[in-house]
CSV table of C-alpha atoms in Angstrom, one decimal:
chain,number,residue,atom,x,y,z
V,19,UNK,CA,-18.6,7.7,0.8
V,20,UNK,CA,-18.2,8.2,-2.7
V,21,UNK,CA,-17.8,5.3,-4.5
V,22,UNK,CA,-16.4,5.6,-8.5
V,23,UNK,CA,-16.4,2.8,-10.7
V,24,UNK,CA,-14.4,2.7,-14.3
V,25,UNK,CA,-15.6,0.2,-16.6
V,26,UNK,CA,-13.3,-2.3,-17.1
V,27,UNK,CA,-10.1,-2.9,-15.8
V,28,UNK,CA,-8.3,-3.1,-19.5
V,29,UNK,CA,-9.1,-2.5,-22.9
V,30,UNK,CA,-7.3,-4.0,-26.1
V,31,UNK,CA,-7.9,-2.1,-29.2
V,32,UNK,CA,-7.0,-1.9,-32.3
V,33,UNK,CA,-4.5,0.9,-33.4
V,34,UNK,CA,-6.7,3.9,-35.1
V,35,UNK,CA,-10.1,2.6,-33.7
V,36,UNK,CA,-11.5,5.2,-30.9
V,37,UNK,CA,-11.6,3.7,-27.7
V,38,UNK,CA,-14.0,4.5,-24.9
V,39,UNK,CA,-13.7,4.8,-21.2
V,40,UNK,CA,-16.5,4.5,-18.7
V,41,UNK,CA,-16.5,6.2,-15.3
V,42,UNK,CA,-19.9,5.6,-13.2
V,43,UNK,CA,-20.1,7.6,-9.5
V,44,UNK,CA,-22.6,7.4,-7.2
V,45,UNK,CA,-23.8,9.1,-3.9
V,46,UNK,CA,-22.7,12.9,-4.8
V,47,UNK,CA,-23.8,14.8,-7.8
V,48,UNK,CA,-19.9,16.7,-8.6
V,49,UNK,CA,-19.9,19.8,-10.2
V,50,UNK,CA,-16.8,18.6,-12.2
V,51,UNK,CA,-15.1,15.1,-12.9
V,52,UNK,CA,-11.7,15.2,-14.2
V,53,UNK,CA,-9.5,12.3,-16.4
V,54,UNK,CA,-5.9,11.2,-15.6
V,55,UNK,CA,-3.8,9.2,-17.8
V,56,UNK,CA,-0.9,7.4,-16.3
V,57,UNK,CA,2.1,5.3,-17.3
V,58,UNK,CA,4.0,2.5,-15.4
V,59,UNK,CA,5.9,3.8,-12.9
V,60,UNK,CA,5.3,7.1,-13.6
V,61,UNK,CA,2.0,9.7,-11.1
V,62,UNK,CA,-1.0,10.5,-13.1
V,63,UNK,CA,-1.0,13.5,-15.7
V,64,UNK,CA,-4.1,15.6,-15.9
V,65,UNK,CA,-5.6,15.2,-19.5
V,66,UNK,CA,-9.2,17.3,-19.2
V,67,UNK,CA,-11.7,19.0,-16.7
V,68,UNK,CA,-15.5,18.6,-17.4
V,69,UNK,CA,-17.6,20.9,-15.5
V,70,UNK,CA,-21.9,19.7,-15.0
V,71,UNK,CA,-22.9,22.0,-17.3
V,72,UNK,CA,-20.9,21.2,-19.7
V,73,UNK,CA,-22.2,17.9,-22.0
V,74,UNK,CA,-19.3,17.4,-23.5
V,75,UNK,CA,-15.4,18.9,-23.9
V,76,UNK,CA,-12.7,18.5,-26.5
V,77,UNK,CA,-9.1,18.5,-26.8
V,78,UNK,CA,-6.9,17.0,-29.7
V,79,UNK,CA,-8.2,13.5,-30.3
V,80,UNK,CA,-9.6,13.6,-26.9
V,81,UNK,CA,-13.6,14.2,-25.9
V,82,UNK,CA,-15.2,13.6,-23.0
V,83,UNK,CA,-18.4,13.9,-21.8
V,84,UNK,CA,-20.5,14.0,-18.9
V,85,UNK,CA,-24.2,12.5,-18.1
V,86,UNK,CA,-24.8,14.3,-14.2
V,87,UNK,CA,-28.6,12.2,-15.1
V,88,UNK,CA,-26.9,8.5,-15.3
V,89,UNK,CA,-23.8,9.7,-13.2
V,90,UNK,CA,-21.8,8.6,-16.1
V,91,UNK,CA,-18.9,9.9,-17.8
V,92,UNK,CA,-17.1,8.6,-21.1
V,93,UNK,CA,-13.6,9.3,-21.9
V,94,UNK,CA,-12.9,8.7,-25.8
V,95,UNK,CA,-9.2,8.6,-27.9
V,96,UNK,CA,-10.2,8.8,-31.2
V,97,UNK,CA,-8.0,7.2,-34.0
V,98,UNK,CA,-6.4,5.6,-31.0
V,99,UNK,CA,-2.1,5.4,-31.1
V,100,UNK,CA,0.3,2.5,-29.4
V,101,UNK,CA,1.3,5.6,-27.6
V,102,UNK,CA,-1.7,6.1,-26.0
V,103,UNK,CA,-1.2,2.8,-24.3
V,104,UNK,CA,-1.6,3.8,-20.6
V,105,UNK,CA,-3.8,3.4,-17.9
V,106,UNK,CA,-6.5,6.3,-17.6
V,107,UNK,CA,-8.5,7.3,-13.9
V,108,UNK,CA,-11.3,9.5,-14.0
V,109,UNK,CA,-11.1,11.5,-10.3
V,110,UNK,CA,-13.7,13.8,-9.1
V,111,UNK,CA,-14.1,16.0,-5.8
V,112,UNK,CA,-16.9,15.4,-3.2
V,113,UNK,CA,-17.1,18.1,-0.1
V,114,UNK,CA,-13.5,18.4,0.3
V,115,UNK,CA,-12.3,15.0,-0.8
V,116,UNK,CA,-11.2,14.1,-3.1
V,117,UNK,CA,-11.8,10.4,-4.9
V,118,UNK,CA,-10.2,8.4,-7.8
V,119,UNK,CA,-11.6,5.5,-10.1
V,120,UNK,CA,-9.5,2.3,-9.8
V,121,UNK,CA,-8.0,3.1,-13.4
V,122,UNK,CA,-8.5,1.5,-16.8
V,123,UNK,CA,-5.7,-0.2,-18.6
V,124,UNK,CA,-5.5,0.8,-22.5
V,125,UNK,CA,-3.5,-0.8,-24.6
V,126,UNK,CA,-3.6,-0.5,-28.9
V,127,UNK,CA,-2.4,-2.9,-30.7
V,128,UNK,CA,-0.2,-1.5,-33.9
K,4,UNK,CA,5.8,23.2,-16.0
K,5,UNK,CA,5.1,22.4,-12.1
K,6,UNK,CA,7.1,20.3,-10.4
K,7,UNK,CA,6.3,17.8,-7.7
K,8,UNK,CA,9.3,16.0,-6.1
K,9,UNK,CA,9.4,12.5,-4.1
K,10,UNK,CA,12.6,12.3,-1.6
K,11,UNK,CA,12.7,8.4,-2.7
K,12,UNK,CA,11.7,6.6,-5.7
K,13,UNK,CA,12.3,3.6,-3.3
K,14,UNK,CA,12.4,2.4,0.2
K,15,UNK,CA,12.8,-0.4,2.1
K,16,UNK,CA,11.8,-0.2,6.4
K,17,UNK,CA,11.4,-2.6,9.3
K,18,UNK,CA,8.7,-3.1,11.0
K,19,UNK,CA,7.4,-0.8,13.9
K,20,UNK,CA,9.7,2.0,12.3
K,21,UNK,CA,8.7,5.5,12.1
K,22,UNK,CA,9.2,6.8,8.3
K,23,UNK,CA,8.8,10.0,6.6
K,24,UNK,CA,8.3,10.3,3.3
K,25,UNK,CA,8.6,13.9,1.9
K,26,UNK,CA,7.8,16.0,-1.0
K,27,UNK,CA,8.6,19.5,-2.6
K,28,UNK,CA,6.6,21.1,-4.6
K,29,UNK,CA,7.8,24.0,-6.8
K,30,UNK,CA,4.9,26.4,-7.9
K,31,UNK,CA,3.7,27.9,-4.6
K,32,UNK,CA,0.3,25.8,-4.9
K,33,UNK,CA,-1.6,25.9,-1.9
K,34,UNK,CA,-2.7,22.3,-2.1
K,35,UNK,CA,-0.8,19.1,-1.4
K,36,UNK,CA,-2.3,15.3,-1.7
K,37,UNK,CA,-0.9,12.6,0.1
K,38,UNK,CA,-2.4,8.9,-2.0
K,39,UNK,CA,-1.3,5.6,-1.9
K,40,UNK,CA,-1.9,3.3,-4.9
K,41,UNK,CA,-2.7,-0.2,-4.2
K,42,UNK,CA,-3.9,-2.7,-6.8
K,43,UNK,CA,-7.7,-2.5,-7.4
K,44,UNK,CA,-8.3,-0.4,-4.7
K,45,UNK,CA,-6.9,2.9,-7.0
K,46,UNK,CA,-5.8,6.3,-5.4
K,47,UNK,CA,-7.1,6.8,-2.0
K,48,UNK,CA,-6.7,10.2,-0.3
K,49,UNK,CA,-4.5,10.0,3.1
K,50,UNK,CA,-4.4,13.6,4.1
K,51,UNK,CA,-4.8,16.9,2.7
K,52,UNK,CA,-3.5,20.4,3.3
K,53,UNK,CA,-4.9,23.6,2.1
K,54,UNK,CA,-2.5,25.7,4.0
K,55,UNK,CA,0.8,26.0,5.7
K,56,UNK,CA,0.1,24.3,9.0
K,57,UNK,CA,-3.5,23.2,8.1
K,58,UNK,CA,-4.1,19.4,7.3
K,59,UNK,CA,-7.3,17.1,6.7
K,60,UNK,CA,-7.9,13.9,7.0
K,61,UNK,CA,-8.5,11.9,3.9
K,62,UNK,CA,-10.5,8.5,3.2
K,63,UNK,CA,-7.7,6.7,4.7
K,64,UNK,CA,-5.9,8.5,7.4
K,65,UNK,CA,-5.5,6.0,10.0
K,66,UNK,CA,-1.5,5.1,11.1
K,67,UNK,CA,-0.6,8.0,9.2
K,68,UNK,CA,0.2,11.6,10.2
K,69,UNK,CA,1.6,14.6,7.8
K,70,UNK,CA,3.3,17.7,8.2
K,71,UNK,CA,3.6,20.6,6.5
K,72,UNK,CA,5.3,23.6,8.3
K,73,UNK,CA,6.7,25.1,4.8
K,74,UNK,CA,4.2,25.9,1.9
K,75,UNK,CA,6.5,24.1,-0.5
K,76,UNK,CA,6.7,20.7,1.7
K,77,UNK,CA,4.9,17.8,2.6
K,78,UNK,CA,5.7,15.2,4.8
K,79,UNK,CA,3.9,11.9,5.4
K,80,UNK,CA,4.7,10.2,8.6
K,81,UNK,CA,4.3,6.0,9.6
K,82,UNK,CA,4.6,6.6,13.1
K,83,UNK,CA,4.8,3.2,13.4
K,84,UNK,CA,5.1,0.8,10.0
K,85,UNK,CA,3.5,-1.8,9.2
K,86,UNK,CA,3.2,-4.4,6.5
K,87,UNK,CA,-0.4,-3.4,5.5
K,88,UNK,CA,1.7,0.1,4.8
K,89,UNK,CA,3.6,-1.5,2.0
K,90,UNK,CA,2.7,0.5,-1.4
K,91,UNK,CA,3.1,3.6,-4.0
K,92,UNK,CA,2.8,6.8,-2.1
K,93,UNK,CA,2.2,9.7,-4.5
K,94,UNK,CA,1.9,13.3,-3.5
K,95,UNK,CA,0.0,15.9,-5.2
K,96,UNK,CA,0.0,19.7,-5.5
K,97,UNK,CA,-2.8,21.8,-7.0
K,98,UNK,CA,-3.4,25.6,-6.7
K,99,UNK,CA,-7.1,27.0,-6.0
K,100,UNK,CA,-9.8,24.6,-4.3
K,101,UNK,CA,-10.9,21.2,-5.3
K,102,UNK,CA,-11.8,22.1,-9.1
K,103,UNK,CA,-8.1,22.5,-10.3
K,104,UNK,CA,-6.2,19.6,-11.8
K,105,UNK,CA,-3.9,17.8,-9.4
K,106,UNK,CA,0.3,17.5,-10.6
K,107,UNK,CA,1.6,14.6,-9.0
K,108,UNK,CA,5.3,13.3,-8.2
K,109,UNK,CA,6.1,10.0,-9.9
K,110,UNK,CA,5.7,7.8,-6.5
K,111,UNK,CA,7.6,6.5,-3.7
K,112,UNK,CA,7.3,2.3,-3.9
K,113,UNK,CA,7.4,1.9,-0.2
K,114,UNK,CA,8.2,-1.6,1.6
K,115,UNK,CA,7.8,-3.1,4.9
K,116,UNK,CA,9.6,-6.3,6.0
């Protein structure tokens, strides 16, 4: 089955620094991989789609980007806020599933 | 803005009880998600349904049935609970197929004694 891997399970950084998010898949090729951001207690919110023939997609002091070569897609906050402390999941859809990355935890430090 | 509802934010069962867990969903999307969240293991898919009456089976659909006999609703069922069952159930609605973003409820934190 698909298997999706995020980078690391949390991230400390720095407040205004730009943080990056890795999300590696394997055994599909998607045609779109999408990015989550979710607070305790709280379901995932959808943040940005990224379609395969798209190399890279902007909104605000979001941009991500997506390899389909390396199966890789990076998720980056630039100037990075305490607000944007959450954890963020990368999700794409395989066939008719559906499948989720185990999450990354982001926390910036004022 | 869509809105996905959860019956319970929290719930406590026995063991060998059936539970439902149920969810409303108020933008006529065609899609609902059943997930549970479990700590590194992420979101895994339970069922689907693309259609009143239509269901799927996720990556995890064993113990679990759902139901959905309204377009607006859909019920999870633990025909029989267990302690392995104890988690964060969130549902999920989405219009279209697969490529549109999913709007989830904010959880049910479900235990089994």
């Amino acid at each position: 089955s698909q298997k999706i891997e995020q980078n690391s399970e949390a991230l400390n950084i720095q407040e205004g620094k730009t943080a990056t998010l890795t999300c590696n898949y394997t055994n599909y090729s998607p045609a779109y991989l999408q990015w989550y951001r979710q607070d305790p207690g709280r379901g995932p919110v959808f943040l940005l789609l990224i379609r395969e023939n798209e190399k890279e997609k902007r909104k605000e002091r979001l941009k991500v980007t997506f390899d389909t070569t390396l199966k890789q897609s990076l998720f980056h906050i630039t100037a990075s806020q305490p607000a944007d402390s959450a954890t963020y999941l990368c999700a794409l859809a395989a066939g008719n599933q559906f499948y989720f990355g185990t999450g990354t935890s982001l926390t910036v430090i004022p | 803005d869509v809105k996905v509802t959860q019956s319970s934010r929290y719930l406590v069962k026995r063991t060998g009880e059936k539970v439902f867990l149920e969810c409303v969903q108020d933008m006529d999307h065609e899609n609902m998600f059943w997930y549970r969240q479990d700590p590194g293991l992420g979101l895994r898919l339970i069922y689907f349904s693309y259609d009143v009456k239509m269901k799927e089976k996720g990556d995890i659909p064993e113990g679990y049935s759902v139901s959905r006999e309204k377009k607006e609703r859909f019920s999870l069922i633990l025909e029989s609970a267990s302690t392995n069952q104890t988690s964060m159930y969130l549902c999920a609605s989405s219009t279209g197929y697969s490529n549109q973003p999913q709007h989830f409820g904010d959880g049910t934190r479900l235990s089994i004694l």
